[in-house]
Structures are given as structure tokens and as C-alpha cells.
Amino acid sequence: MKKLLYSFLLLSSAALFAQQKNPAVKFAVADNAIGTVELFNTKKNALQVLKVYNTPSGFPQSLKKYSSVFTKGVTEYKFKNGENILDRMPLSSINVQYNIPADNPVFIEGYEFTDTNTMIYPEIKKRTETKDYNGKKTLFIYTTE
């Protein structure tokens, strides 16, 4: 009986782990726009880490709106000279580029962004797909190949 219980627990935890969103992607924020730690690390000469937040409960007010997305924490960066050297774009504009209504939600690495005024750094896009989601044409952005 114990072996059966242990087997069940092991299979259950493996199934839950497999369903998690891409754990390798570490989201980051700079100048109120979403990027990835990988992107910002390539721009180390222009950016510096302002603060690392490990849990959503510690987020400042400006990041609270992302607490459902940044469940495993987020790194906040700032530009060294106060000058943003990266292009930023609202999700609504990216939707329009893909012939999707501007107000349709966008998924980034499996996380749903319903506020299409959210700014991102388009350089994080390595791959995109358009899929039907709840009867709407929806953009899915992936930060890895």
C-alpha cells in the first residue's frame, strides 16, 4: 500500500511540474516595460540591477499589477544614464502587426496579459504564434527558440 501511495505522489508531482510555465524564463522590468533577465544581461553596459523581488508580496506599487505573472519574483533594472536605449512597444501595437484586434489579450510564455497597454521590449520575442483562444485570435509570444 505504501508503494502505491508513494508511486501516486511521485507521478502527481511529476505531472504538476510538467504543467508549470517555462521556469527557465526570468521576467524583468526596466522603465516600466517587461523584458527578460537574459535580454537585460546583454545590455549590462547600459543597465544596472535596481532590486530583485523574490515574492509578489514585496513588490512596489508600480509592479503590483504584474503580481499574477511574476509569481516567482522579478528583477527590476534601471538605465545607468537615465536614458532608455531599447525600443518599447505596447502589446496592442504588436497585436495589430499580426492582424489581431488591439484589445485581444497576449500570452507571453504562457502568462496571459489582458492589459494590452502593457509595454514590452520587442527584442524578447524569439518566436510567435497566433492561435484561437476562447474564440478569439490570440498572439502567443515565446522568449526562447
mmCIF file of N, CA and C in Angstrom:
data_model
loop_
_atom_site.group_PDB
_atom_site.id
_atom_site.type_symbol
_atom_site.label_atom_id
_atom_site.label_comp_id
_atom_site.label_asym_id
_atom_site.label_seq_id
_atom_site.Cartn_x
_atom_site.Cartn_y
_atom_site.Cartn_z
ATOM 1 N N MET A 1 0.819 -1.196 0.000
ATOM 2 C CA MET A 1 0.000 0.000 0.000
ATOM 3 C C MET A 1 0.868 1.267 0.000
ATOM 4 N N LYS A 2 1.947 1.240 0.789
ATOM 5 C CA LYS A 2 2.831 2.392 0.836
ATOM 6 C C LYS A 2 3.478 2.635 -0.521
ATOM 7 N N LYS A 3 3.863 1.545 -1.192
ATOM 8 C CA LYS A 3 4.485 1.707 -2.509
ATOM 9 C C LYS A 3 3.500 2.340 -3.486
ATOM 10 N N LEU A 4 2.253 1.955 -3.405
ATOM 11 C CA LEU A 4 1.224 2.515 -4.272
ATOM 12 C C LEU A 4 1.034 4.002 -3.983
ATOM 13 N N LEU A 5 0.981 4.352 -2.722
ATOM 14 C CA LEU A 5 0.829 5.753 -2.328
ATOM 15 C C LEU A 5 2.033 6.579 -2.780
ATOM 16 N N TYR A 6 3.240 6.080 -2.546
ATOM 17 C CA TYR A 6 4.444 6.800 -2.974
ATOM 18 C C TYR A 6 4.487 6.949 -4.496
ATOM 19 N N SER A 7 4.090 5.906 -5.193
ATOM 20 C CA SER A 7 4.067 5.973 -6.661
ATOM 21 C C SER A 7 3.090 7.032 -7.135
ATOM 22 N N PHE A 8 1.922 7.068 -6.509
ATOM 23 C CA PHE A 8 0.917 8.072 -6.865
ATOM 24 C C PHE A 8 1.436 9.482 -6.609
ATOM 25 N N LEU A 9 2.048 9.695 -5.458
ATOM 26 C CA LEU A 9 2.581 11.011 -5.127
ATOM 27 C C LEU A 9 3.697 11.419 -6.093
ATOM 28 N N LEU A 10 4.537 10.502 -6.444
ATOM 29 C CA LEU A 10 5.626 10.793 -7.373
ATOM 30 C C LEU A 10 5.083 11.160 -8.753
ATOM 31 N N LEU A 11 4.122 10.392 -9.247
ATOM 32 C CA LEU A 11 3.527 10.689 -10.555
ATOM 33 C C LEU A 11 2.763 12.006 -10.531
ATOM 34 N N SER A 12 2.074 12.275 -9.440
ATOM 35 C CA SER A 12 1.322 13.534 -9.332
ATOM 36 C C SER A 12 2.252 14.735 -9.347
ATOM 37 N N SER A 13 3.337 14.654 -8.594
ATOM 38 C CA SER A 13 4.260 15.792 -8.563
ATOM 39 C C SER A 13 4.944 15.969 -9.915
ATOM 40 N N ALA A 14 5.240 14.880 -10.592
ATOM 41 C CA ALA A 14 5.845 14.979 -11.923
ATOM 42 C C ALA A 14 4.873 15.619 -12.906
ATOM 43 N N ALA A 15 3.612 15.266 -12.817
ATOM 44 C CA ALA A 15 2.603 15.846 -13.706
ATOM 45 C C ALA A 15 2.431 17.339 -13.429
ATOM 46 N N LEU A 16 2.419 17.727 -12.170
ATOM 47 C CA LEU A 16 2.294 19.144 -11.826
ATOM 48 C C LEU A 16 3.506 19.923 -12.300
ATOM 49 N N PHE A 17 4.676 19.359 -12.134
ATOM 50 C CA PHE A 17 5.897 20.042 -12.570
ATOM 51 C C PHE A 17 5.884 20.234 -14.084
ATOM 52 N N ALA A 18 5.412 19.258 -14.814
ATOM 53 C CA ALA A 18 5.378 19.341 -16.282
ATOM 54 C C ALA A 18 4.397 20.402 -16.760
ATOM 55 N N GLN A 19 3.379 20.718 -15.974
ATOM 56 C CA GLN A 19 2.369 21.692 -16.371
ATOM 57 C C GLN A 19 2.792 23.128 -16.078
ATOM 58 N N GLN A 20 3.842 23.318 -15.316
ATOM 59 C CA GLN A 20 4.257 24.676 -14.981
ATOM 60 C C GLN A 20 4.700 25.416 -16.229
ATOM 61 N N LYS A 21 4.567 26.714 -16.176
ATOM 62 C CA LYS A 21 5.028 27.546 -17.272
ATOM 63 C C LYS A 21 6.541 27.490 -17.327
ATOM 64 N N ASN A 22 7.117 27.963 -18.389
ATOM 65 C CA ASN A 22 8.550 27.843 -18.616
ATOM 66 C C ASN A 22 9.343 28.435 -17.441
ATOM 67 N N PRO A 23 9.913 27.579 -16.584
ATOM 68 C CA PRO A 23 10.621 28.090 -15.419
ATOM 69 C C PRO A 23 11.970 28.714 -15.764
ATOM 70 N N ALA A 24 12.477 28.457 -16.960
ATOM 71 C CA ALA A 24 13.776 28.993 -17.344
ATOM 72 C C ALA A 24 13.693 30.485 -17.647
ATOM 73 N N VAL A 25 12.503 30.967 -17.995
ATOM 74 C CA VAL A 25 12.342 32.376 -18.327
ATOM 75 C C VAL A 25 12.201 33.167 -17.046
ATOM 76 N N LYS A 26 13.052 34.139 -16.906
ATOM 77 C CA LYS A 26 13.002 35.011 -15.742
ATOM 78 C C LYS A 26 12.642 36.401 -16.241
ATOM 79 N N PHE A 27 11.425 36.826 -15.920
ATOM 80 C CA PHE A 27 10.974 38.142 -16.349
ATOM 81 C C PHE A 27 11.705 39.235 -15.572
ATOM 82 N N ALA A 28 11.823 40.380 -16.223
ATOM 83 C CA ALA A 28 12.459 41.539 -15.607
ATOM 84 C C ALA A 28 11.738 42.785 -16.111
ATOM 85 N N VAL A 29 11.950 43.888 -15.408
ATOM 86 C CA VAL A 29 11.298 45.151 -15.756
ATOM 87 C C VAL A 29 12.342 46.256 -15.766
ATOM 88 N N ALA A 30 12.239 47.118 -16.765
ATOM 89 C CA ALA A 30 13.074 48.326 -16.807
ATOM 90 C C ALA A 30 12.232 49.429 -17.418
ATOM 91 N N ASP A 31 12.220 50.569 -16.794
ATOM 92 C CA ASP A 31 11.480 51.725 -17.309
ATOM 93 C C ASP A 31 10.013 51.373 -17.572
ATOM 94 N N ASN A 32 9.414 50.611 -16.655
ATOM 95 C CA ASN A 32 8.011 50.205 -16.704
ATOM 96 C C ASN A 32 7.654 49.402 -17.954
ATOM 97 N N ALA A 33 8.622 48.654 -18.482
ATOM 98 C CA ALA A 33 8.366 47.765 -19.612
ATOM 99 C C ALA A 33 8.951 46.400 -19.289
ATOM 100 N N ILE A 34 8.280 45.363 -19.790
ATOM 101 C CA ILE A 34 8.667 43.994 -19.472
ATOM 102 C C ILE A 34 9.705 43.482 -20.454
ATOM 103 N N GLY A 35 10.709 42.849 -19.893
ATOM 104 C CA GLY A 35 11.735 42.180 -20.674
ATOM 105 C C GLY A 35 12.108 40.897 -19.960
ATOM 106 N N THR A 36 13.279 40.406 -20.247
ATOM 107 C CA THR A 36 13.780 39.219 -19.567
ATOM 108 C C THR A 36 15.166 39.522 -19.011
ATOM 109 N N VAL A 37 15.550 38.767 -18.009
ATOM 110 C CA VAL A 37 16.880 38.921 -17.436
ATOM 111 C C VAL A 37 17.918 38.667 -18.529
ATOM 112 N N GLU A 38 17.654 37.680 -19.376
ATOM 113 C CA GLU A 38 18.581 37.368 -20.467
ATOM 114 C C GLU A 38 18.801 38.588 -21.372
ATOM 115 N N LEU A 39 17.736 39.265 -21.756
ATOM 116 C CA LEU A 39 17.856 40.458 -22.600
ATOM 117 C C LEU A 39 18.662 41.542 -21.890
ATOM 118 N N PHE A 40 18.311 41.823 -20.650
ATOM 119 C CA PHE A 40 18.973 42.906 -19.927
ATOM 120 C C PHE A 40 20.437 42.590 -19.632
ATOM 121 N N ASN A 41 20.757 41.304 -19.467
ATOM 122 C CA ASN A 41 22.153 40.943 -19.237
ATOM 123 C C ASN A 41 23.017 41.200 -20.473
ATOM 124 N N THR A 42 22.406 41.204 -21.649
ATOM 125 C CA THR A 42 23.170 41.511 -22.862
ATOM 126 C C THR A 42 23.442 43.010 -22.981
ATOM 127 N N LYS A 43 22.764 43.806 -22.170
ATOM 128 C CA LYS A 43 22.920 45.270 -22.190
ATOM 129 C C LYS A 43 23.513 45.776 -20.877
ATOM 130 N N LYS A 44 24.370 44.975 -20.274
ATOM 131 C CA LYS A 44 24.930 45.307 -18.954
ATOM 132 C C LYS A 44 25.606 46.666 -18.905
ATOM 133 N N ASN A 45 26.176 47.096 -20.020
ATOM 134 C CA ASN A 45 26.879 48.373 -20.007
ATOM 135 C C ASN A 45 25.921 49.554 -19.857
ATOM 136 N N ALA A 46 24.636 49.371 -20.171
ATOM 137 C CA ALA A 46 23.666 50.460 -20.085
ATOM 138 C C ALA A 46 22.672 50.294 -18.940
ATOM 139 N N LEU A 47 22.627 49.108 -18.348
ATOM 140 C CA LEU A 47 21.646 48.818 -17.300
ATOM 141 C C LEU A 47 22.334 48.371 -16.024
ATOM 142 N N GLN A 48 21.650 48.580 -14.934
ATOM 143 C CA GLN A 48 22.107 48.036 -13.665
ATOM 144 C C GLN A 48 20.897 47.533 -12.894
ATOM 145 N N VAL A 49 21.140 46.521 -12.075
ATOM 146 C CA VAL A 49 20.064 45.955 -11.261
ATOM 147 C C VAL A 49 19.707 46.957 -10.179
ATOM 148 N N LEU A 50 18.439 47.300 -10.126
ATOM 149 C CA LEU A 50 17.961 48.190 -9.083
ATOM 150 C C LEU A 50 17.592 47.379 -7.850
ATOM 151 N N LYS A 51 16.804 46.314 -8.072
ATOM 152 C CA LYS A 51 16.389 45.480 -6.951
ATOM 153 C C LYS A 51 15.831 44.165 -7.481
ATOM 154 N N VAL A 52 15.991 43.106 -6.693
ATOM 155 C CA VAL A 52 15.417 41.803 -7.004
ATOM 156 C C VAL A 52 14.312 41.544 -5.991
ATOM 157 N N TYR A 53 13.130 41.266 -6.491
ATOM 158 C CA TYR A 53 11.987 40.943 -5.630
ATOM 159 C C TYR A 53 11.716 39.455 -5.780
ATOM 160 N N ASN A 54 11.753 38.719 -4.675
ATOM 161 C CA ASN A 54 11.588 37.273 -4.728
ATOM 162 C C ASN A 54 10.133 36.826 -4.664
ATOM 163 N N THR A 55 9.276 37.648 -4.090
ATOM 164 C CA THR A 55 7.862 37.291 -3.988
ATOM 165 C C THR A 55 7.001 38.492 -4.329
ATOM 166 N N PRO A 56 5.819 38.250 -4.888
ATOM 167 C CA PRO A 56 4.921 39.359 -5.234
ATOM 168 C C PRO A 56 4.516 40.217 -4.035
ATOM 169 N N SER A 57 4.540 39.648 -2.841
ATOM 170 C CA SER A 57 4.138 40.435 -1.671
ATOM 171 C C SER A 57 5.098 41.591 -1.398
ATOM 172 N N GLY A 58 6.318 41.502 -1.894
ATOM 173 C CA GLY A 58 7.287 42.564 -1.673
ATOM 174 C C GLY A 58 7.375 43.575 -2.798
ATOM 175 N N PHE A 59 6.550 43.413 -3.828
ATOM 176 C CA PHE A 59 6.607 44.319 -4.978
ATOM 177 C C PHE A 59 6.227 45.740 -4.587
ATOM 178 N N PRO A 60 6.885 46.727 -5.201
ATOM 179 C CA PRO A 60 6.434 48.109 -5.020
ATOM 180 C C PRO A 60 5.127 48.309 -5.779
ATOM 181 N N GLN A 61 4.447 49.384 -5.522
ATOM 182 C CA GLN A 61 3.139 49.649 -6.134
ATOM 183 C C GLN A 61 3.188 49.574 -7.665
ATOM 184 N N SER A 62 4.271 50.040 -8.254
ATOM 185 C CA SER A 62 4.377 50.058 -9.720
ATOM 186 C C SER A 62 4.412 48.660 -10.339
ATOM 187 N N LEU A 63 4.779 47.637 -9.561
ATOM 188 C CA LEU A 63 4.846 46.275 -10.086
ATOM 189 C C LEU A 63 3.703 45.382 -9.610
ATOM 190 N N LYS A 64 2.859 45.875 -8.714
ATOM 191 C CA LYS A 64 1.761 45.064 -8.175
ATOM 192 C C LYS A 64 0.830 44.541 -9.273
ATOM 193 N N LYS A 65 0.656 45.323 -10.349
ATOM 194 C CA LYS A 65 -0.250 44.906 -11.424
ATOM 195 C C LYS A 65 0.248 43.643 -12.122
ATOM 196 N N TYR A 66 1.522 43.309 -11.947
ATOM 197 C CA TYR A 66 2.091 42.115 -12.563
ATOM 198 C C TYR A 66 2.223 40.951 -11.593
ATOM 199 N N SER A 67 1.663 41.054 -10.407
ATOM 200 C CA SER A 67 1.874 40.020 -9.395
ATOM 201 C C SER A 67 1.356 38.652 -9.820
ATOM 202 N N SER A 68 0.351 38.598 -10.692
ATOM 203 C CA SER A 68 -0.138 37.297 -11.156
ATOM 204 C C SER A 68 0.802 36.677 -12.188
ATOM 205 N N VAL A 69 1.643 37.483 -12.805
ATOM 206 C CA VAL A 69 2.589 36.992 -13.805
ATOM 207 C C VAL A 69 3.943 36.697 -13.167
ATOM 208 N N PHE A 70 4.413 37.601 -12.332
ATOM 209 C CA PHE A 70 5.723 37.452 -11.717
ATOM 210 C C PHE A 70 5.601 36.701 -10.399
ATOM 211 N N THR A 71 5.027 35.520 -10.438
ATOM 212 C CA THR A 71 4.773 34.757 -9.216
ATOM 213 C C THR A 71 6.054 34.273 -8.555
ATOM 214 N N LYS A 72 7.120 34.150 -9.329
ATOM 215 C CA LYS A 72 8.392 33.685 -8.765
ATOM 216 C C LYS A 72 9.371 34.832 -8.589
ATOM 217 N N GLY A 73 8.847 36.035 -8.597
ATOM 218 C CA GLY A 73 9.686 37.207 -8.403
ATOM 219 C C GLY A 73 10.055 37.872 -9.713
ATOM 220 N N VAL A 74 10.725 38.997 -9.594
ATOM 221 C CA VAL A 74 11.120 39.774 -10.765
ATOM 222 C C VAL A 74 12.343 40.599 -10.401
ATOM 223 N N THR A 75 13.135 40.878 -11.412
ATOM 224 C CA THR A 75 14.292 41.750 -11.236
ATOM 225 C C THR A 75 13.971 43.085 -11.878
ATOM 226 N N GLU A 76 14.198 44.149 -11.134
ATOM 227 C CA GLU A 76 13.959 45.484 -11.670
ATOM 228 C C GLU A 76 15.303 46.116 -12.015
ATOM 229 N N TYR A 77 15.391 46.610 -13.240
ATOM 230 C CA TYR A 77 16.606 47.252 -13.725
ATOM 231 C C TYR A 77 16.357 48.735 -13.911
ATOM 232 N N LYS A 78 17.441 49.489 -13.957
ATOM 233 C CA LYS A 78 17.333 50.894 -14.335
ATOM 234 C C LYS A 78 18.468 51.207 -15.303
ATOM 235 N N PHE A 79 18.217 52.182 -16.155
ATOM 236 C CA PHE A 79 19.222 52.596 -17.117
ATOM 237 C C PHE A 79 20.227 53.484 -16.410
ATOM 238 N N LYS A 80 21.497 53.219 -16.633
ATOM 239 C CA LYS A 80 22.566 53.924 -15.912
ATOM 240 C C LYS A 80 22.540 55.427 -16.142
ATOM 241 N N ASN A 81 22.323 55.845 -17.345
ATOM 242 C CA ASN A 81 22.325 57.283 -17.640
ATOM 243 C C ASN A 81 20.914 57.858 -17.668
ATOM 244 N N GLY A 82 19.945 57.085 -17.202
ATOM 245 C CA GLY A 82 18.562 57.546 -17.233
ATOM 246 C C GLY A 82 17.984 57.578 -18.627
ATOM 247 N N GLU A 83 18.703 57.032 -19.577
ATOM 248 C CA GLU A 83 18.283 57.078 -20.971
ATOM 249 C C GLU A 83 18.007 55.660 -21.468
ATOM 250 N N ASN A 84 16.770 55.424 -21.875
ATOM 251 C CA ASN A 84 16.381 54.111 -22.371
ATOM 252 C C ASN A 84 16.939 53.915 -23.778
ATOM 253 N N ILE A 85 17.771 52.886 -23.949
ATOM 254 C CA ILE A 85 18.382 52.622 -25.249
ATOM 255 C C ILE A 85 17.652 51.529 -26.033
ATOM 256 N N LEU A 86 16.630 50.946 -25.437
ATOM 257 C CA LEU A 86 15.888 49.859 -26.076
ATOM 258 C C LEU A 86 14.529 50.347 -26.564
ATOM 259 N N ASP A 87 14.078 49.781 -27.674
ATOM 260 C CA ASP A 87 12.737 50.099 -28.162
ATOM 261 C C ASP A 87 11.709 49.440 -27.270
ATOM 262 N N ARG A 88 10.617 50.154 -27.020
ATOM 263 C CA ARG A 88 9.495 49.639 -26.234
ATOM 264 C C ARG A 88 8.263 49.683 -27.110
ATOM 265 N N MET A 89 7.317 48.793 -26.813
ATOM 266 C CA MET A 89 6.118 48.751 -27.625
ATOM 267 C C MET A 89 4.965 48.195 -26.794
ATOM 268 N N PRO A 90 3.761 48.791 -26.916
ATOM 269 C CA PRO A 90 2.614 48.225 -26.199
ATOM 270 C C PRO A 90 2.152 46.934 -26.883
ATOM 271 N N LEU A 91 1.608 46.040 -26.104
ATOM 272 C CA LEU A 91 1.103 44.783 -26.656
ATOM 273 C C LEU A 91 0.035 45.017 -27.712
ATOM 274 N N SER A 92 -0.735 46.099 -27.573
ATOM 275 C CA SER A 92 -1.776 46.403 -28.563
ATOM 276 C C SER A 92 -1.173 46.617 -29.945
ATOM 277 N N SER A 93 -0.031 47.298 -30.032
ATOM 278 C CA SER A 93 0.631 47.525 -31.317
ATOM 279 C C SER A 93 1.173 46.238 -31.908
ATOM 280 N N ILE A 94 1.658 45.370 -31.044
ATOM 281 C CA ILE A 94 2.151 44.078 -31.533
ATOM 282 C C ILE A 94 0.988 43.260 -32.073
ATOM 283 N N ASN A 95 -0.148 43.300 -31.383
ATOM 284 C CA ASN A 95 -1.343 42.611 -31.889
ATOM 285 C C ASN A 95 -1.677 43.101 -33.297
ATOM 286 N N VAL A 96 -1.696 44.403 -33.491
ATOM 287 C CA VAL A 96 -2.053 44.989 -34.783
ATOM 288 C C VAL A 96 -1.084 44.517 -35.877
ATOM 289 N N GLN A 97 0.189 44.397 -35.538
ATOM 290 C CA GLN A 97 1.170 43.904 -36.513
ATOM 291 C C GLN A 97 0.831 42.503 -37.017
ATOM 292 N N TYR A 98 0.169 41.720 -36.180
ATOM 293 C CA TYR A 98 -0.197 40.353 -36.532
ATOM 294 C C TYR A 98 -1.661 40.238 -36.958
ATOM 295 N N ASN A 99 -2.261 41.373 -37.307
ATOM 296 C CA ASN A 99 -3.668 41.428 -37.741
ATOM 297 C C ASN A 99 -4.622 40.843 -36.702
ATOM 298 N N ILE A 100 -4.357 41.181 -35.460
ATOM 299 C CA ILE A 100 -5.188 40.770 -34.326
ATOM 300 C C ILE A 100 -5.764 42.044 -33.728
ATOM 301 N N PRO A 101 -7.033 42.034 -33.312
ATOM 302 C CA PRO A 101 -7.580 43.233 -32.671
ATOM 303 C C PRO A 101 -6.697 43.697 -31.508
ATOM 304 N N ALA A 102 -6.490 44.998 -31.426
ATOM 305 C CA ALA A 102 -5.564 45.587 -30.463
ATOM 306 C C ALA A 102 -5.878 45.214 -29.017
ATOM 307 N N ASP A 103 -7.160 45.015 -28.691
ATOM 308 C CA ASP A 103 -7.515 44.753 -27.295
ATOM 309 C C ASP A 103 -7.565 43.271 -26.924
ATOM 310 N N ASN A 104 -7.205 42.378 -27.850
ATOM 311 C CA ASN A 104 -7.156 40.950 -27.508
ATOM 312 C C ASN A 104 -5.984 40.687 -26.571
ATOM 313 N N PRO A 105 -6.173 39.808 -25.584
ATOM 314 C CA PRO A 105 -5.066 39.505 -24.669
ATOM 315 C C PRO A 105 -3.889 38.877 -25.422
ATOM 316 N N VAL A 106 -2.714 38.970 -24.820
ATOM 317 C CA VAL A 106 -1.496 38.385 -25.379
ATOM 318 C C VAL A 106 -0.909 37.458 -24.319
ATOM 319 N N PHE A 107 -0.402 36.322 -24.761
ATOM 320 C CA PHE A 107 0.257 35.389 -23.857
ATOM 321 C C PHE A 107 1.762 35.480 -24.088
ATOM 322 N N ILE A 108 2.506 35.656 -23.006
ATOM 323 C CA ILE A 108 3.964 35.628 -23.072
ATOM 324 C C ILE A 108 4.420 34.480 -22.188
ATOM 325 N N GLU A 109 5.032 33.489 -22.821
ATOM 326 C CA GLU A 109 5.492 32.288 -22.115
ATOM 327 C C GLU A 109 4.378 31.649 -21.280
ATOM 328 N N GLY A 110 3.165 31.673 -21.797
ATOM 329 C CA GLY A 110 2.047 31.029 -21.120
ATOM 330 C C GLY A 110 1.313 31.904 -20.125
ATOM 331 N N TYR A 111 1.814 33.110 -19.875
ATOM 332 C CA TYR A 111 1.157 34.032 -18.953
ATOM 333 C C TYR A 111 0.293 35.002 -19.744
ATOM 334 N N GLU A 112 -0.946 35.147 -19.325
ATOM 335 C CA GLU A 112 -1.893 35.999 -20.039
ATOM 336 C C GLU A 112 -1.782 37.448 -19.587
ATOM 337 N N PHE A 113 -1.641 38.328 -20.569
ATOM 338 C CA PHE A 113 -1.628 39.767 -20.326
ATOM 339 C C PHE A 113 -2.909 40.330 -20.946
ATOM 340 N N THR A 114 -3.853 40.703 -20.099
ATOM 341 C CA THR A 114 -5.126 41.227 -20.590
ATOM 342 C C THR A 114 -5.063 42.720 -20.861
ATOM 343 N N ASP A 115 -4.158 43.417 -20.184
ATOM 344 C CA ASP A 115 -3.989 44.852 -20.404
ATOM 345 C C ASP A 115 -3.019 45.046 -21.564
ATOM 346 N N THR A 116 -3.558 45.355 -22.737
ATOM 347 C CA THR A 116 -2.699 45.473 -23.920
ATOM 348 C C THR A 116 -1.987 46.818 -23.989
ATOM 349 N N ASN A 117 -2.155 47.655 -22.982
ATOM 350 C CA ASN A 117 -1.341 48.868 -22.873
ATOM 351 C C ASN A 117 0.001 48.552 -22.215
ATOM 352 N N THR A 118 0.163 47.322 -21.747
ATOM 353 C CA THR A 118 1.412 46.888 -21.138
ATOM 354 C C THR A 118 2.535 47.030 -22.151
ATOM 355 N N MET A 119 3.606 47.654 -21.721
ATOM 356 C CA MET A 119 4.769 47.856 -22.583
ATOM 357 C C MET A 119 5.729 46.680 -22.427
ATOM 358 N N ILE A 120 6.293 46.249 -23.571
ATOM 359 C CA ILE A 120 7.329 45.226 -23.530
ATOM 360 C C ILE A 120 8.489 45.672 -24.423
ATOM 361 N N TYR A 121 9.600 45.007 -24.254
ATOM 362 C CA TYR A 121 10.729 45.193 -25.165
ATOM 363 C C TYR A 121 10.592 44.117 -26.239
ATOM 364 N N PRO A 122 10.291 44.506 -27.481
ATOM 365 C CA PRO A 122 10.048 43.521 -28.537
ATOM 366 C C PRO A 122 11.214 42.563 -28.779
ATOM 367 N N GLU A 123 12.404 42.919 -28.346
ATOM 368 C CA GLU A 123 13.556 42.031 -28.521
ATOM 369 C C GLU A 123 13.400 40.708 -27.787
ATOM 370 N N ILE A 124 12.460 40.618 -26.856
ATOM 371 C CA ILE A 124 12.276 39.351 -26.136
ATOM 372 C C ILE A 124 11.608 38.305 -27.017
ATOM 373 N N LYS A 125 10.977 38.739 -28.114
ATOM 374 C CA LYS A 125 10.266 37.801 -28.995
ATOM 375 C C LYS A 125 11.262 36.967 -29.791
ATOM 376 N N LYS A 126 11.305 35.688 -29.508
ATOM 377 C CA LYS A 126 12.119 34.770 -30.308
ATOM 378 C C LYS A 126 11.230 33.992 -31.274
ATOM 379 N N ARG A 127 9.978 33.803 -30.859
ATOM 380 C CA ARG A 127 9.028 33.041 -31.672
ATOM 381 C C ARG A 127 7.626 33.510 -31.321
ATOM 382 N N THR A 128 6.752 33.582 -32.309
ATOM 383 C CA THR A 128 5.360 33.959 -32.060
ATOM 384 C C THR A 128 4.437 32.992 -32.790
ATOM 385 N N GLU A 129 3.256 32.860 -32.254
ATOM 386 C CA GLU A 129 2.200 32.045 -32.879
ATOM 387 C C GLU A 129 0.877 32.762 -32.684
ATOM 388 N N THR A 130 -0.002 32.620 -33.632
ATOM 389 C CA THR A 130 -1.371 33.074 -33.442
ATOM 390 C C THR A 130 -2.236 31.828 -33.334
ATOM 391 N N LYS A 131 -3.058 31.815 -32.306
ATOM 392 C CA LYS A 131 -3.928 30.666 -32.038
ATOM 393 C C LYS A 131 -5.310 31.177 -31.687
ATOM 394 N N ASP A 132 -6.268 30.294 -31.796
ATOM 395 C CA ASP A 132 -7.617 30.591 -31.339
ATOM 396 C C ASP A 132 -7.665 30.308 -29.840
ATOM 397 N N TYR A 133 -8.031 31.314 -29.055
ATOM 398 C CA TYR A 133 -8.144 31.153 -27.613
ATOM 399 C C TYR A 133 -9.473 31.746 -27.191
ATOM 400 N N ASN A 134 -10.351 30.924 -26.649
ATOM 401 C CA ASN A 134 -11.701 31.346 -26.248
ATOM 402 C C ASN A 134 -12.440 32.041 -27.388
ATOM 403 N N GLY A 135 -12.253 31.520 -28.593
ATOM 404 C CA GLY A 135 -12.963 32.064 -29.744
ATOM 405 C C GLY A 135 -12.370 33.336 -30.318
ATOM 406 N N LYS A 136 -11.196 33.741 -29.821
ATOM 407 C CA LYS A 136 -10.541 34.949 -30.323
ATOM 408 C C LYS A 136 -9.170 34.595 -30.875
ATOM 409 N N LYS A 137 -8.798 35.270 -31.948
ATOM 410 C CA LYS A 137 -7.441 35.139 -32.467
ATOM 411 C C LYS A 137 -6.517 35.779 -31.440
ATOM 412 N N THR A 138 -5.527 35.021 -30.974
ATOM 413 C CA THR A 138 -4.676 35.466 -29.870
ATOM 414 C C THR A 138 -3.209 35.258 -30.208
ATOM 415 N N LEU A 139 -2.378 36.203 -29.793
ATOM 416 C CA LEU A 139 -0.942 36.134 -30.029
ATOM 417 C C LEU A 139 -0.256 35.465 -28.831
ATOM 418 N N PHE A 140 0.609 34.519 -29.148
ATOM 419 C CA PHE A 140 1.430 33.839 -28.146
ATOM 420 C C PHE A 140 2.883 34.164 -28.445
ATOM 421 N N ILE A 141 3.576 34.747 -27.467
ATOM 422 C CA ILE A 141 4.965 35.143 -27.621
ATOM 423 C C ILE A 141 5.824 34.214 -26.762
ATOM 424 N N TYR A 142 6.912 33.745 -27.373
ATOM 425 C CA TYR A 142 7.854 32.888 -26.662
ATOM 426 C C TYR A 142 9.215 33.565 -26.662
ATOM 427 N N THR A 143 9.876 33.516 -25.511
ATOM 428 C CA THR A 143 11.168 34.194 -25.368
ATOM 429 C C THR A 143 12.344 33.265 -25.610
ATOM 430 N N THR A 144 12.046 32.018 -25.950
ATOM 431 C CA THR A 144 13.068 31.047 -26.286
ATOM 432 C C THR A 144 12.719 30.418 -27.626
ATOM 433 N N GLU A 145 13.724 29.903 -28.305
ATOM 434 C CA GLU A 145 13.500 29.302 -29.635
ATOM 435 C C GLU A 145 12.684 28.045 -29.560
#
